[in-house]
CSV table of C-alpha atoms in Angstrom, one decimal:
chain,number,residue,atom,x,y,z
A,488,TYR,CA,-6.2,33.1,-20.3
A,489,VAL,CA,-3.3,34.5,-18.3
A,490,ASP,CA,-4.0,35.0,-14.6
A,491,GLY,CA,-7.7,35.1,-15.3
A,492,GLU,CA,-7.4,37.7,-18.1
A,493,VAL,CA,-8.0,37.1,-21.8
A,494,ILE,CA,-4.8,37.8,-23.8
A,495,GLU,CA,-4.9,38.1,-27.5
A,496,ARG,CA,-2.7,35.8,-29.5
A,497,GLY,CA,-1.6,35.6,-33.1
A,498,MET,CA,-4.0,34.2,-35.6
A,499,PRO,CA,-2.7,31.2,-37.6
A,500,ASN,CA,-2.6,31.3,-41.4
A,501,ASN,CA,-2.8,28.6,-44.1
A,502,HIS,CA,0.9,27.7,-43.9
A,503,HIS,CA,0.6,27.3,-40.1
A,504,SER,CA,-2.4,25.1,-40.5
A,505,ALA,CA,-0.6,22.9,-43.1
A,506,ILE,CA,2.2,22.3,-40.7
A,507,GLN,CA,-0.2,21.3,-37.9
A,508,ASP,CA,-1.8,18.9,-40.3
A,509,TYR,CA,1.6,17.4,-41.2
A,510,PHE,CA,2.6,16.8,-37.5
A,511,SER,CA,-0.7,15.3,-36.6
A,512,GLY,CA,-0.5,13.0,-39.6
A,513,ALA,CA,3.1,12.0,-38.8
A,514,CYS,CA,1.9,11.0,-35.2
A,515,ARG,CA,-1.0,9.0,-36.6
A,516,LEU,CA,1.5,7.1,-38.9
A,517,LEU,CA,3.4,6.1,-35.8
A,518,ARG,CA,0.4,4.8,-34.0
A,519,PRO,CA,0.8,1.1,-35.0
A,520,HIS,CA,4.2,1.2,-33.2
A,521,VAL,CA,3.7,3.8,-30.4
A,522,LEU,CA,0.4,4.9,-29.0
A,523,LEU,CA,0.3,8.6,-29.4
A,524,TYR,CA,-2.8,10.8,-29.3
A,525,THR,CA,-2.6,14.2,-30.9
A,526,ARG,CA,-4.9,17.1,-30.2
A,527,PRO,CA,-4.6,20.3,-32.2
A,528,GLU,CA,-5.6,23.6,-30.7
A,529,LEU,CA,-6.4,22.1,-27.2
A,530,ARG,CA,-6.6,24.5,-24.3
A,531,LEU,CA,-4.3,23.3,-21.5
A,532,ARG,CA,-4.2,24.5,-17.9
A,533,VAL,CA,-0.6,25.1,-17.0
A,534,ASP,CA,-1.2,26.7,-13.6
A,535,PRO,CA,-4.3,27.8,-11.7
A,536,GLY,CA,-5.7,30.7,-13.7
A,537,ARG,CA,-3.1,30.2,-16.5
A,538,TYR,CA,-4.1,28.6,-19.7
A,539,ARG,CA,-2.4,28.1,-23.1
A,540,VAL,CA,-3.7,26.7,-26.4
A,541,ALA,CA,-1.2,24.3,-27.9
A,542,ASP,CA,-0.8,24.1,-31.6
A,543,ILE,CA,-0.5,20.4,-31.1
A,544,ALA,CA,-0.5,18.5,-27.8
A,545,ILE,CA,0.7,14.9,-27.8
A,546,PHE,CA,-0.4,12.5,-25.1
A,547,GLU,CA,0.6,9.0,-24.2
A,548,ARG,CA,-3.0,8.1,-23.1
A,549,GLU,CA,-6.2,9.2,-24.7
A,550,PRO,CA,-7.2,12.6,-23.1
A,551,VAL,CA,-10.5,12.6,-21.3
A,552,GLY,CA,-13.0,15.4,-20.8
A,553,ARG,CA,-13.4,18.8,-22.3
A,554,GLN,CA,-10.2,20.0,-20.7
A,555,PRO,CA,-7.9,17.1,-19.8
A,556,ASP,CA,-6.1,17.2,-16.4
A,557,GLN,CA,-3.2,15.1,-17.6
A,558,LEU,CA,-0.1,16.8,-18.9
A,559,PRO,CA,0.9,16.2,-22.5
A,560,LEU,CA,4.0,14.2,-23.4
A,561,ALA,CA,5.0,17.0,-25.8
A,562,VAL,CA,3.6,20.3,-27.1
A,563,ILE,CA,4.4,21.6,-30.6
A,564,GLU,CA,4.1,25.3,-30.9
């Protein structure tokens, strides 16, 4: 959603999905040393009425709720 309007976005392919899996796996491998929580394809509110779907959102704390209010530490796009 951008300003309350649905905007079409590109559709991921197999290569894109494999890269998402790689980054999520790499973050999980770091978990014994650094608490990171990854969420692929999570809808994030960046402003009132403005939403983006991150390929991977990385959080310092476990996100809570269907649409977390906390900002991610990083976003991989």
